[in-house]
């Protein structure tokens, strides 16, 4: 450790100050101390420091006041708080106020050293130009706010809770927080809490000793040990059973774990980032998620916006994802027709970026290799009765499409769309849907009848029926499966020339 680092230790207990100062000096750090808030503020004004360690309770105030003072007047200076054993609320308050990290009394040197080393790594990055968030695609205001938050969160050790819908990029955000933090050289371990059987959770998280249970033939480390010094990302944390929530809470608070079959606890230095698409507040009210664990995980919250909240990012996302998928397959990215671009831009995407990526991956498989058209997208919301022509839609007819889930049609006097997106037998103008029949059921019925008519005309030959409908063979086969028609019909499944 370079001797140029300088640390300020603030504590009114002489023995603790001396212990911390001695430990820091042995690490090659110049350490100075103060016994109260007032002296600490004077020293901060007079000298430049790379780290500040402060007790929470001081004779003339709280360490929390010093944390806020440093964040206001010395931004970029990491400050860690020393809290009494078991005072979880104080630690959470300090982290919310902007503390880098915390350590509990009696001070463990095994916990102090990694904390100091992480803080000094941040100090050496003080002049950096900000977080590297190039993997976050989009220049919308919502994504700009996410980038700012990631840069701030990367400079802290506080637990982070990432909320957002499925497919909105929660794991990507967690990785970027880790990659821009002082822990970036250590492991990032991601685990889906819902994918671990309940009877294996404790051994998966904390490890086990040889002979701890049947099949434990050797000592095995758990996820906490694997992530030691780095970051543990708990995806779908809402799926943790209550019994495991208790054990996780203790591991986070005390920064210690006990392996299954072990008799002693071992110190671990792990930053926790958690995420879920579920409503944890609602789960707490039902007693399905512990309130104390929620407040330990949700020290700082990062909300990932849904794709429909940043529609201006969809064109760039589409191009970038299509390029990525094409490169993975070793092919040249195809063009996207203007009609397909319009439809993509207007979809709601309940599955967010993941749904968009899946749609493009399917389109790559269905297209002719040159251009992605609307029929290649296989939109579930639209009929696939495709003729290669365009139809002028009058306003009265456009209202039918407007009601489709995920589609927004511009309000113009006449709107031109490919006839491929129109029902084969639209309802007469002014006539309402039959009672108890939804629009989606109505359109699905039209689609079924038209496909069955095409199959009847072609003696149940899929290839010929696809040509008659003006769609690809693969698209027809996909829609037959989606509509439940494959098993009902004795249909040729031989793909001929298209």
Tab-separated table of C-alpha atoms in Angstrom:
chain	number	residue	atom	x	y	z
A	1	UNK	CA	0.000	0.000	0.000
A	2	UNK	CA	1.432	3.367	-1.005
A	3	UNK	CA	2.335	5.717	1.889
A	4	UNK	CA	0.756	8.699	0.125
A	5	UNK	CA	-2.726	7.797	1.346
A	6	UNK	CA	-4.065	9.755	4.286
A	7	UNK	CA	-6.937	8.766	6.571
A	8	UNK	CA	-8.878	10.603	9.294
A	9	UNK	CA	-10.177	8.502	12.204
A	10	UNK	CA	-12.950	10.081	14.307
A	11	UNK	CA	-13.871	8.368	17.596
A	12	UNK	CA	-14.144	9.513	21.205
A	13	UNK	CA	-12.863	6.178	22.583
A	14	UNK	CA	-9.096	6.378	22.806
A	15	UNK	CA	-8.462	2.635	22.604
A	16	UNK	CA	-10.503	2.292	19.404
A	17	UNK	CA	-8.786	5.286	17.802
A	18	UNK	CA	-5.375	3.839	18.626
A	19	UNK	CA	-6.316	0.395	17.306
A	20	UNK	CA	-7.570	1.783	13.994
A	21	UNK	CA	-4.630	4.205	13.607
A	22	UNK	CA	-2.131	1.421	14.308
A	23	UNK	CA	-3.824	-0.905	11.790
A	24	UNK	CA	-3.794	1.786	9.110
A	25	UNK	CA	-0.135	2.645	9.693
A	26	UNK	CA	0.763	-1.023	9.336
A	27	UNK	CA	-0.998	-0.880	5.974
A	28	UNK	CA	1.271	2.025	4.980
A	29	UNK	CA	-1.422	4.689	5.428
A	30	UNK	CA	-0.796	7.967	7.193
A	31	UNK	CA	-3.478	8.151	9.895
A	32	UNK	CA	-4.648	11.083	11.997
A	33	UNK	CA	-7.423	11.159	14.580
A	34	UNK	CA	-10.059	13.396	16.129
A	35	UNK	CA	-12.311	12.860	19.152
A	36	UNK	CA	-15.379	14.820	18.088
A	37	UNK	CA	-17.282	16.320	15.150
A	38	UNK	CA	-15.915	19.845	15.617
A	39	UNK	CA	-12.246	18.813	15.547
A	40	UNK	CA	-12.914	16.525	12.593
A	41	UNK	CA	-14.426	19.391	10.566
A	42	UNK	CA	-11.401	21.600	11.306
A	43	UNK	CA	-8.982	18.867	10.214
A	44	UNK	CA	-10.962	18.207	7.027
A	45	UNK	CA	-10.725	21.903	6.222
A	46	UNK	CA	-6.976	22.030	6.869
A	47	UNK	CA	-5.788	18.808	5.220
A	48	UNK	CA	-6.612	16.592	2.255
A	49	UNK	CA	-7.713	13.036	3.079
A	50	UNK	CA	-8.369	9.896	1.053
A	51	UNK	CA	-10.663	8.248	3.603
A	52	UNK	CA	-12.561	9.095	6.771
A	53	UNK	CA	-13.636	6.589	9.420
A	54	UNK	CA	-16.091	7.943	11.988
A	55	UNK	CA	-17.984	6.593	14.955
A	56	UNK	CA	-21.755	7.104	14.889
A	57	UNK	CA	-22.004	8.555	18.407
A	58	UNK	CA	-19.654	11.414	19.295
A	59	UNK	CA	-19.643	13.853	22.262
A	60	UNK	CA	-20.848	16.848	20.233
A	61	UNK	CA	-23.027	15.177	17.613
A	62	UNK	CA	-23.578	12.158	15.388
A	63	UNK	CA	-21.306	10.638	12.812
A	64	UNK	CA	-24.264	11.005	10.452
A	65	UNK	CA	-23.749	14.766	10.589
A	66	UNK	CA	-20.127	14.286	9.568
A	67	UNK	CA	-21.174	12.034	6.675
A	68	UNK	CA	-23.509	14.720	5.375
A	69	UNK	CA	-20.863	17.433	5.879
A	70	UNK	CA	-18.295	15.469	3.875
A	71	UNK	CA	-20.728	14.702	1.043
A	72	UNK	CA	-21.608	18.386	0.825
A	73	UNK	CA	-18.150	19.946	1.106
A	74	UNK	CA	-15.779	17.133	0.063
A	75	UNK	CA	-17.566	15.134	-2.642
A	76	UNK	CA	-15.628	12.070	-3.707
A	77	UNK	CA	-14.102	11.501	-0.236
A	78	UNK	CA	-15.204	8.035	0.968
A	79	UNK	CA	-16.480	8.034	4.542
A	80	UNK	CA	-17.256	4.858	6.484
A	81	UNK	CA	-19.063	4.710	9.813
A	82	UNK	CA	-18.370	2.616	12.909
A	83	UNK	CA	-21.608	1.406	14.502
A	84	UNK	CA	-22.432	-0.431	17.718
A	85	UNK	CA	-23.027	-4.170	17.469
A	86	UNK	CA	-26.554	-4.939	16.290
A	87	UNK	CA	-27.442	-1.329	15.462
A	88	UNK	CA	-28.693	-2.130	11.984
A	89	UNK	CA	-30.849	0.993	11.784
A	90	UNK	CA	-27.832	3.277	12.297
A	91	UNK	CA	-25.897	1.487	9.574
A	92	UNK	CA	-28.783	1.784	7.116
A	93	UNK	CA	-29.244	5.479	7.959
A	94	UNK	CA	-25.555	6.131	7.332
A	95	UNK	CA	-25.605	4.339	3.981
A	96	UNK	CA	-28.706	6.253	2.906
A	97	UNK	CA	-26.962	9.490	3.901
A	98	UNK	CA	-24.077	8.672	1.568
A	99	UNK	CA	-21.614	6.658	3.651
A	100	UNK	CA	-19.337	4.427	1.609
A	101	UNK	CA	-19.692	1.495	4.008
A	102	UNK	CA	-19.936	0.610	7.685
A	103	UNK	CA	-18.185	-1.597	10.222
A	104	UNK	CA	-19.538	-2.802	13.567
A	105	UNK	CA	-17.950	-2.831	17.034
A	106	UNK	CA	-15.993	-4.656	18.249
A	107	UNK	CA	-13.932	-3.840	15.170
A	108	UNK	CA	-12.717	-6.865	13.269
A	109	UNK	CA	-9.434	-6.313	11.452
A	110	UNK	CA	-10.565	-8.908	8.884
A	111	UNK	CA	-13.428	-6.563	8.005
A	112	UNK	CA	-11.510	-3.298	8.420
A	113	UNK	CA	-8.699	-4.036	5.971
A	114	UNK	CA	-10.853	-4.858	2.895
A	115	UNK	CA	-13.088	-1.875	3.667
A	116	UNK	CA	-10.084	0.461	3.706
A	117	UNK	CA	-8.607	-1.050	0.546
A	118	UNK	CA	-11.909	-0.656	-1.344
A	119	UNK	CA	-12.278	2.945	-0.182
A	120	UNK	CA	-8.762	3.863	-1.262
A	121	UNK	CA	-9.386	2.399	-4.703
A	122	UNK	CA	-12.253	4.847	-5.029
A	123	UNK	CA	-10.063	7.723	-3.882
A	124	UNK	CA	-7.580	6.940	-6.634
A	125	UNK	CA	-10.445	7.244	-9.163
A	126	UNK	CA	-11.593	10.649	-7.916
A	127	UNK	CA	-10.610	12.378	-11.132
A	128	UNK	CA	-12.123	9.783	-13.439
A	129	UNK	CA	-14.638	10.966	-16.005
A	130	UNK	CA	-17.516	8.877	-14.700
A	131	UNK	CA	-18.928	5.416	-15.084
A	132	UNK	CA	-18.557	3.334	-18.222
A	133	UNK	CA	-22.147	2.612	-19.208
A	134	UNK	CA	-21.649	2.018	-22.931
A	135	UNK	CA	-23.694	-1.204	-22.709
A	136	UNK	CA	-26.776	0.808	-21.769
A	137	UNK	CA	-28.388	1.626	-25.112
A	138	UNK	CA	-30.491	4.730	-25.556
A	139	UNK	CA	-30.262	8.460	-25.045
A	140	UNK	CA	-33.712	9.032	-23.529
A	141	UNK	CA	-34.059	11.069	-20.322
A	142	UNK	CA	-35.004	7.887	-18.458
A	143	UNK	CA	-31.757	6.162	-19.468
A	144	UNK	CA	-29.708	9.281	-18.746
A	145	UNK	CA	-31.019	9.171	-15.184
A	146	UNK	CA	-30.094	5.484	-14.932
A	147	UNK	CA	-26.516	6.270	-16.022
A	148	UNK	CA	-26.219	9.007	-13.399
A	149	UNK	CA	-27.484	6.665	-10.681
A	150	UNK	CA	-25.120	3.873	-11.711
A	151	UNK	CA	-22.160	6.259	-11.466
A	152	UNK	CA	-23.230	7.255	-7.946
A	153	UNK	CA	-23.941	3.707	-6.802
A	154	UNK	CA	-20.572	2.505	-8.092
A	155	UNK	CA	-18.875	4.765	-5.532
A	156	UNK	CA	-20.660	3.145	-2.604
A	157	UNK	CA	-20.779	-0.236	-0.912
A	158	UNK	CA	-24.438	0.197	0.072
A	159	UNK	CA	-26.868	-2.594	-0.840
A	160	UNK	CA	-28.842	-1.706	-3.957
A	161	UNK	CA	-32.339	-2.839	-4.853
A	162	UNK	CA	-33.105	-2.723	-8.593
A	163	UNK	CA	-36.777	-2.641	-9.461
A	164	UNK	CA	-38.348	-2.954	-12.873
A	165	UNK	CA	-40.366	-5.195	-15.127
A	166	UNK	CA	-39.053	-8.447	-16.536
A	167	UNK	CA	-36.648	-7.870	-19.402
A	168	UNK	CA	-35.923	-4.227	-18.516
A	169	UNK	CA	-32.195	-4.794	-17.912
A	170	UNK	CA	-31.889	-5.236	-14.134
A	171	UNK	CA	-28.947	-7.658	-14.313
A	172	UNK	CA	-27.140	-5.431	-16.829
A	173	UNK	CA	-27.475	-2.503	-14.412
A	174	UNK	CA	-26.125	-4.652	-11.570
A	175	UNK	CA	-23.111	-5.672	-13.656
A	176	UNK	CA	-22.386	-2.065	-14.589
A	177	UNK	CA	-22.505	-1.002	-10.934
A	178	UNK	CA	-19.990	-3.745	-10.156
A	179	UNK	CA	-17.746	-3.024	-13.154
A	180	UNK	CA	-17.470	0.647	-12.236
A	181	UNK	CA	-16.887	0.037	-8.530
A	182	UNK	CA	-13.768	-0.633	-6.498
A	183	UNK	CA	-14.762	-4.332	-6.610
A	184	UNK	CA	-14.486	-4.622	-10.383
A	185	UNK	CA	-11.370	-6.838	-10.196
A	186	UNK	CA	-13.231	-9.379	-8.071
A	187	UNK	CA	-16.085	-11.755	-8.863
A	188	UNK	CA	-19.602	-10.786	-9.893
A	189	UNK	CA	-21.845	-13.693	-8.962
A	190	UNK	CA	-25.432	-13.650	-10.246
A	191	UNK	CA	-27.990	-16.094	-8.877
A	192	UNK	CA	-31.682	-16.540	-9.645
A	193	UNK	CA	-33.221	-17.129	-6.227
A	194	UNK	CA	-36.258	-18.794	-7.761
A	195	UNK	CA	-34.144	-21.457	-9.472
A	196	UNK	CA	-32.666	-22.985	-6.298
A	197	UNK	CA	-34.665	-25.755	-4.567
A	198	UNK	CA	-35.653	-24.681	-1.061
A	199	UNK	CA	-33.923	-27.636	0.629
A	200	UNK	CA	-30.618	-26.703	-1.047
A	201	UNK	CA	-30.685	-22.945	-0.484
A	202	UNK	CA	-28.638	-22.746	2.703
A	203	UNK	CA	-25.845	-24.960	1.343
A	204	UNK	CA	-25.878	-23.090	-1.996
A	205	UNK	CA	-25.581	-19.687	-0.335
A	206	UNK	CA	-23.222	-20.507	2.537
A	207	UNK	CA	-21.440	-23.705	1.483
A	208	UNK	CA	-21.118	-26.939	3.458
A	209	UNK	CA	-18.623	-29.142	5.247
A	210	UNK	CA	-17.756	-32.663	4.196
A	211	UNK	CA	-20.221	-35.063	5.785
A	212	UNK	CA	-22.752	-32.336	6.652
A	213	UNK	CA	-25.434	-34.336	4.834
A	214	UNK	CA	-25.759	-37.312	2.522
A	215	UNK	CA	-23.768	-36.624	-0.631
A	216	UNK	CA	-21.488	-33.980	0.940
A	217	UNK	CA	-18.251	-35.728	-0.010
A	218	UNK	CA	-16.006	-32.656	0.295
A	219	UNK	CA	-15.914	-29.120	1.682
A	220	UNK	CA	-17.694	-26.827	-0.779
A	221	UNK	CA	-17.884	-23.041	-0.772
A	222	UNK	CA	-21.171	-21.237	-1.256
A	223	UNK	CA	-22.187	-18.194	-3.243
A	224	UNK	CA	-21.111	-15.790	-0.488
A	225	UNK	CA	-17.609	-17.262	-0.388
A	226	UNK	CA	-17.399	-17.281	-4.199
A	227	UNK	CA	-18.336	-13.578	-4.260
A	228	UNK	CA	-15.974	-12.632	-1.394
A	229	UNK	CA	-14.414	-9.268	-2.243
A	230	UNK	CA	-16.868	-8.802	-5.080
A	231	UNK	CA	-20.607	-8.505	-5.689
A	232	UNK	CA	-23.463	-10.974	-5.198
A	233	UNK	CA	-26.486	-10.259	-7.377
A	234	UNK	CA	-29.695	-11.809	-6.037
A	235	UNK	CA	-32.123	-11.848	-8.930
A	236	UNK	CA	-35.802	-12.514	-8.166
A	237	UNK	CA	-35.068	-12.104	-4.456
A	238	UNK	CA	-38.837	-12.155	-3.802
A	239	UNK	CA	-38.768	-15.912	-4.419
A	240	UNK	CA	-36.692	-16.587	-1.285
A	241	UNK	CA	-38.655	-18.600	1.310
A	242	UNK	CA	-39.102	-16.951	4.709
A	243	UNK	CA	-36.695	-19.329	6.472
A	244	UNK	CA	-33.922	-18.380	4.058
A	245	UNK	CA	-34.764	-14.691	4.373
A	246	UNK	CA	-33.850	-14.844	8.078
A	247	UNK	CA	-30.452	-16.390	7.349
A	248	UNK	CA	-29.762	-13.921	4.537
A	249	UNK	CA	-30.612	-10.984	6.801
A	250	UNK	CA	-28.035	-12.080	9.384
A	251	UNK	CA	-25.353	-12.610	6.731
A	252	UNK	CA	-25.908	-9.098	5.373
A	253	UNK	CA	-26.021	-7.400	8.777
A	254	UNK	CA	-23.073	-9.141	10.396
A	255	UNK	CA	-21.041	-9.741	7.230
A	256	UNK	CA	-20.458	-13.270	8.435
A	257	UNK	CA	-21.698	-16.691	7.317
A	258	UNK	CA	-21.669	-20.161	8.803
A	259	UNK	CA	-21.299	-23.082	6.426
A	260	UNK	CA	-23.711	-25.979	6.784
A	261	UNK	CA	-22.104	-28.422	9.191
A	262	UNK	CA	-19.662	-25.807	10.489
A	263	UNK	CA	-19.300	-24.619	14.092
A	264	UNK	CA	-17.868	-21.144	13.560
A	265	UNK	CA	-18.721	-18.122	11.452
A	266	UNK	CA	-16.391	-16.736	8.819
A	267	UNK	CA	-16.124	-13.119	7.696
A	268	UNK	CA	-17.137	-12.320	4.130
A	269	UNK	CA	-16.780	-9.042	2.247
A	270	UNK	CA	-19.653	-9.067	-0.237
A	271	UNK	CA	-21.721	-6.285	-1.709
A	272	UNK	CA	-25.354	-7.247	-2.182
A	273	UNK	CA	-27.392	-6.108	-5.176
A	274	UNK	CA	-30.892	-7.527	-5.441
A	275	UNK	CA	-33.710	-7.317	-7.943
A	276	UNK	CA	-37.202	-8.547	-8.643
A	277	UNK	CA	-40.130	-7.677	-10.885
A	278	UNK	CA	-42.575	-8.357	-8.042
A	279	UNK	CA	-44.021	-5.774	-5.653
A	280	UNK	CA	-42.129	-6.301	-2.399
A	281	UNK	CA	-44.314	-3.792	-0.541
A	282	UNK	CA	-47.401	-5.841	-1.346
A	283	UNK	CA	-45.588	-9.037	-0.336
A	284	UNK	CA	-44.604	-7.490	3.007
A	285	UNK	CA	-48.238	-6.613	3.709
A	286	UNK	CA	-49.177	-10.245	3.058
A	287	UNK	CA	-46.369	-11.509	5.284
A	288	UNK	CA	-44.563	-13.130	2.343
A	289	UNK	CA	-41.424	-11.002	2.631
A	290	UNK	CA	-39.692	-9.867	5.812
A	291	UNK	CA	-39.820	-6.159	6.437
A	292	UNK	CA	-36.398	-6.062	8.123
A	293	UNK	CA	-34.778	-7.794	5.147
A	294	UNK	CA	-36.507	-5.415	2.757
A	295	UNK	CA	-35.022	-2.388	4.508
A	296	UNK	CA	-31.566	-3.989	4.468
A	297	UNK	CA	-31.746	-4.718	0.746
A	298	UNK	CA	-33.498	-1.514	-0.276
A	299	UNK	CA	-30.956	0.953	1.120
A	300	UNK	CA	-30.743	2.608	-2.298
A	301	UNK	CA	-33.199	1.860	-5.092
A	302	UNK	CA	-32.559	1.983	-8.814
A	303	UNK	CA	-35.613	1.791	-11.044
A	304	UNK	CA	-35.128	0.454	-14.545
A	305	UNK	CA	-37.651	2.034	-16.938
A	306	UNK	CA	-39.943	-0.090	-19.066
A	307	UNK	CA	-39.327	0.058	-22.816
A	308	UNK	CA	-42.673	1.782	-23.369
A	309	UNK	CA	-41.400	4.604	-21.111
A	310	UNK	CA	-38.499	5.273	-23.487
A	311	UNK	CA	-39.927	4.637	-26.940
A	312	UNK	CA	-37.387	7.011	-28.479
A	313	UNK	CA	-34.719	4.399	-27.728
A	314	UNK	CA	-36.442	1.614	-29.710
A	315	UNK	CA	-34.877	2.376	-33.142
A	316	UNK	CA	-31.325	2.372	-31.732
A	317	UNK	CA	-32.040	-0.706	-29.624
A	318	UNK	CA	-33.436	-2.501	-32.657
A	319	UNK	CA	-30.339	-1.788	-34.757
A	320	UNK	CA	-27.899	-2.710	-31.986
A	321	UNK	CA	-29.686	-5.917	-31.035
A	322	UNK	CA	-30.076	-6.990	-34.663
A	323	UNK	CA	-26.355	-6.412	-35.245
A	324	UNK	CA	-25.474	-8.415	-32.130
A	325	UNK	CA	-27.723	-11.319	-33.095
A	326	UNK	CA	-26.430	-11.337	-36.677
A	327	UNK	CA	-22.803	-11.353	-35.553
A	328	UNK	CA	-23.528	-14.269	-33.234
A	329	UNK	CA	-24.888	-16.207	-36.226
A	330	UNK	CA	-22.096	-15.096	-38.539
A	331	UNK	CA	-24.414	-13.362	-40.992
A	332	UNK	CA	-24.830	-9.854	-42.367
A	333	UNK	CA	-27.590	-7.932	-40.566
A	334	UNK	CA	-30.652	-7.719	-42.858
A	335	UNK	CA	-32.471	-4.473	-43.511
A	336	UNK	CA	-35.784	-3.732	-41.802
A	337	UNK	CA	-38.696	-2.613	-43.936
A	338	UNK	CA	-40.292	0.733	-43.144
A	339	UNK	CA	-43.613	-0.968	-42.297
A	340	UNK	CA	-41.860	-3.313	-39.863
A	341	UNK	CA	-40.077	-0.372	-38.230
A	342	UNK	CA	-43.408	1.415	-37.716
A	343	UNK	CA	-44.963	-1.609	-36.059
A	344	UNK	CA	-41.935	-2.232	-33.824
A	345	UNK	CA	-41.944	1.412	-32.740
A	346	UNK	CA	-45.616	1.243	-31.767
A	347	UNK	CA	-45.636	-2.008	-29.809
A	348	UNK	CA	-45.970	-1.841	-26.015
A	349	UNK	CA	-43.446	-4.656	-25.305
A	350	UNK	CA	-44.652	-6.003	-21.942
A	351	UNK	CA	-41.503	-8.151	-21.987
A	352	UNK	CA	-39.366	-5.046	-22.601
A	353	UNK	CA	-35.883	-5.330	-24.160
A	354	UNK	CA	-35.859	-9.111	-23.784
A	355	UNK	CA	-39.082	-9.348	-25.786
A	356	UNK	CA	-37.692	-7.068	-28.497
A	357	UNK	CA	-34.557	-9.199	-28.723
A	358	UNK	CA	-36.584	-12.414	-28.938
A	359	UNK	CA	-38.737	-10.891	-31.676
A	360	UNK	CA	-35.690	-9.913	-33.707
A	361	UNK	CA	-34.075	-13.309	-33.209
A	362	UNK	CA	-37.250	-14.972	-34.517
A	363	UNK	CA	-37.379	-12.524	-37.417
A	364	UNK	CA	-33.805	-13.429	-38.379
A	365	UNK	CA	-34.859	-17.057	-38.665
A	366	UNK	CA	-38.009	-16.283	-40.654
A	367	UNK	CA	-36.800	-13.585	-43.040
A	368	UNK	CA	-35.290	-14.127	-46.487
A	369	UNK	CA	-31.869	-12.974	-45.287
A	370	UNK	CA	-32.153	-9.619	-47.023
A	371	UNK	CA	-35.072	-7.766	-45.398
A	372	UNK	CA	-37.165	-8.215	-42.267
A	373	UNK	CA	-40.839	-7.635	-43.115
A	374	UNK	CA	-43.894	-7.504	-40.873
A	375	UNK	CA	-44.717	-11.180	-41.425
A	376	UNK	CA	-41.234	-12.141	-40.186
A	377	UNK	CA	-41.927	-10.518	-36.819
A	378	UNK	CA	-44.737	-13.023	-36.125
A	379	UNK	CA	-46.515	-10.503	-33.928
A	380	UNK	CA	-48.912	-12.374	-31.655
A	381	UNK	CA	-51.242	-9.394	-31.541
A	382	UNK	CA	-51.783	-9.261	-35.315
A	383	UNK	CA	-53.444	-11.652	-37.749
A	384	UNK	CA	-51.036	-13.149	-40.228
A	385	UNK	CA	-53.294	-13.023	-43.237
A	386	UNK	CA	-50.753	-11.483	-45.518
A	387	UNK	CA	-51.146	-10.330	-49.080
A	388	UNK	CA	-48.268	-8.489	-50.653
A	389	UNK	CA	-50.197	-5.273	-51.271
A	390	UNK	CA	-51.303	-2.237	-49.255
A	391	UNK	CA	-54.804	-1.239	-48.211
A	392	UNK	CA	-56.136	2.187	-47.290
A	393	UNK	CA	-57.762	2.036	-43.863
A	394	UNK	CA	-60.628	4.396	-43.196
A	395	UNK	CA	-60.878	5.889	-39.682
A	396	UNK	CA	-63.755	3.597	-38.710
A	397	UNK	CA	-61.660	0.552	-39.580
A	398	UNK	CA	-58.519	1.966	-37.977
A	399	UNK	CA	-60.268	1.950	-34.602
A	400	UNK	CA	-60.268	-1.834	-34.711
A	401	UNK	CA	-56.484	-1.914	-35.017
A	402	UNK	CA	-56.095	0.807	-32.398
A	403	UNK	CA	-57.734	-1.503	-29.880
A	404	UNK	CA	-55.163	-4.205	-30.459
A	405	UNK	CA	-52.887	-4.742	-27.421
A	406	UNK	CA	-49.578	-2.984	-27.951
A	407	UNK	CA	-50.557	-1.072	-31.108
A	408	UNK	CA	-51.039	2.673	-31.392
A	409	UNK	CA	-52.307	3.969	-34.732
A	410	UNK	CA	-51.738	7.653	-35.548
A	411	UNK	CA	-55.009	9.603	-35.747
A	412	UNK	CA	-55.029	10.658	-39.407
A	413	UNK	CA	-57.850	10.814	-41.901
A	414	UNK	CA	-56.393	7.903	-43.804
A	415	UNK	CA	-53.696	5.518	-42.607
A	416	UNK	CA	-51.918	3.152	-44.952
A	417	UNK	CA	-50.902	-0.250	-43.634
A	418	UNK	CA	-49.968	-3.517	-45.278
A	419	UNK	CA	-53.044	-5.606	-45.876
A	420	UNK	CA	-51.110	-8.387	-44.151
A	421	UNK	CA	-52.109	-6.870	-40.827
A	422	UNK	CA	-55.850	-6.693	-41.573
A	423	UNK	CA	-58.524	-9.239	-40.660
A	424	UNK	CA	-59.882	-11.252	-43.575
A	425	UNK	CA	-63.504	-10.447	-42.759
A	426	UNK	CA	-63.752	-7.152	-40.868
A	427	UNK	CA	-67.056	-6.453	-39.135
A	428	UNK	CA	-69.559	-4.273	-40.961
A	429	UNK	CA	-69.254	-0.583	-40.113
A	430	UNK	CA	-71.164	0.351	-36.970
A	431	UNK	CA	-71.673	-3.261	-35.832
A	432	UNK	CA	-70.422	-4.143	-32.335
A	433	UNK	CA	-68.573	-7.256	-31.273
A	434	UNK	CA	-70.800	-10.155	-30.192
A	435	UNK	CA	-71.577	-10.144	-26.472
A	436	UNK	CA	-68.917	-11.801	-24.269
A	437	UNK	CA	-66.456	-11.934	-27.204
A	438	UNK	CA	-63.220	-10.017	-26.824
A	439	UNK	CA	-61.487	-8.308	-29.734
A	440	UNK	CA	-58.547	-10.715	-29.539
A	441	UNK	CA	-60.911	-13.725	-29.686
A	442	UNK	CA	-62.712	-12.165	-32.632
A	443	UNK	CA	-59.494	-11.607	-34.577
A	444	UNK	CA	-58.209	-15.047	-33.667
A	445	UNK	CA	-61.423	-16.597	-34.991
A	446	UNK	CA	-61.014	-14.708	-38.286
A	447	UNK	CA	-57.431	-15.866	-38.547
A	448	UNK	CA	-58.320	-19.491	-37.865
A	449	UNK	CA	-61.123	-19.535	-40.428
A	450	UNK	CA	-58.999	-17.914	-43.133
A	451	UNK	CA	-56.068	-20.273	-42.577
A	452	UNK	CA	-58.379	-23.279	-42.614
A	453	UNK	CA	-59.943	-22.036	-45.879
A	454	UNK	CA	-56.479	-21.758	-47.430
A	455	UNK	CA	-55.588	-25.262	-46.252
A	456	UNK	CA	-58.845	-26.623	-47.643
A	457	UNK	CA	-58.152	-25.058	-51.047
A	458	UNK	CA	-54.660	-26.590	-51.091
A	459	UNK	CA	-55.662	-30.037	-49.807
A	460	UNK	CA	-53.991	-29.347	-46.457
A	461	UNK	CA	-50.576	-28.646	-47.987
A	462	UNK	CA	-48.787	-26.122	-45.780
A	463	UNK	CA	-46.368	-24.912	-48.413
A	464	UNK	CA	-49.118	-24.209	-50.934
A	465	UNK	CA	-51.323	-22.626	-48.254
A	466	UNK	CA	-48.499	-20.343	-47.178
A	467	UNK	CA	-48.043	-19.183	-50.771
A	468	UNK	CA	-51.771	-18.572	-51.100
A	469	UNK	CA	-51.739	-16.467	-47.929
A	470	UNK	CA	-48.597	-14.624	-49.017
A	471	UNK	CA	-46.545	-15.645	-45.988
A	472	UNK	CA	-43.527	-17.842	-45.399
A	473	UNK	CA	-43.848	-21.535	-44.626
A	474	UNK	CA	-42.242	-21.049	-41.207
A	475	UNK	CA	-44.645	-18.245	-40.321
A	476	UNK	CA	-47.653	-20.405	-41.201
A	477	UNK	CA	-46.303	-23.300	-39.151
A	478	UNK	CA	-45.719	-20.951	-36.196
A	479	UNK	CA	-49.287	-19.585	-36.399
A	480	UNK	CA	-50.793	-23.073	-36.711
A	481	UNK	CA	-49.037	-24.067	-33.516
A	482	UNK	CA	-49.986	-20.820	-31.791
A	483	UNK	CA	-53.661	-21.204	-32.731
A	484	UNK	CA	-53.771	-24.876	-31.784
A	485	UNK	CA	-54.504	-26.036	-35.327
A	486	UNK	CA	-51.515	-28.341	-35.908
A	487	UNK	CA	-53.011	-31.266	-34.025
A	488	UNK	CA	-56.519	-30.749	-35.371
A	489	UNK	CA	-55.558	-31.019	-39.031
A	490	UNK	CA	-53.912	-33.788	-40.974
A	491	UNK	CA	-51.601	-31.379	-42.746
A	492	UNK	CA	-48.580	-31.928	-44.933
A	493	UNK	CA	-45.520	-30.807	-42.946
A	494	UNK	CA	-43.101	-31.045	-45.841
A	495	UNK	CA	-41.469	-27.725	-46.622
A	496	UNK	CA	-41.143	-27.157	-50.344
A	497	UNK	CA	-39.736	-24.269	-52.257
A	498	UNK	CA	-41.072	-20.930	-51.067
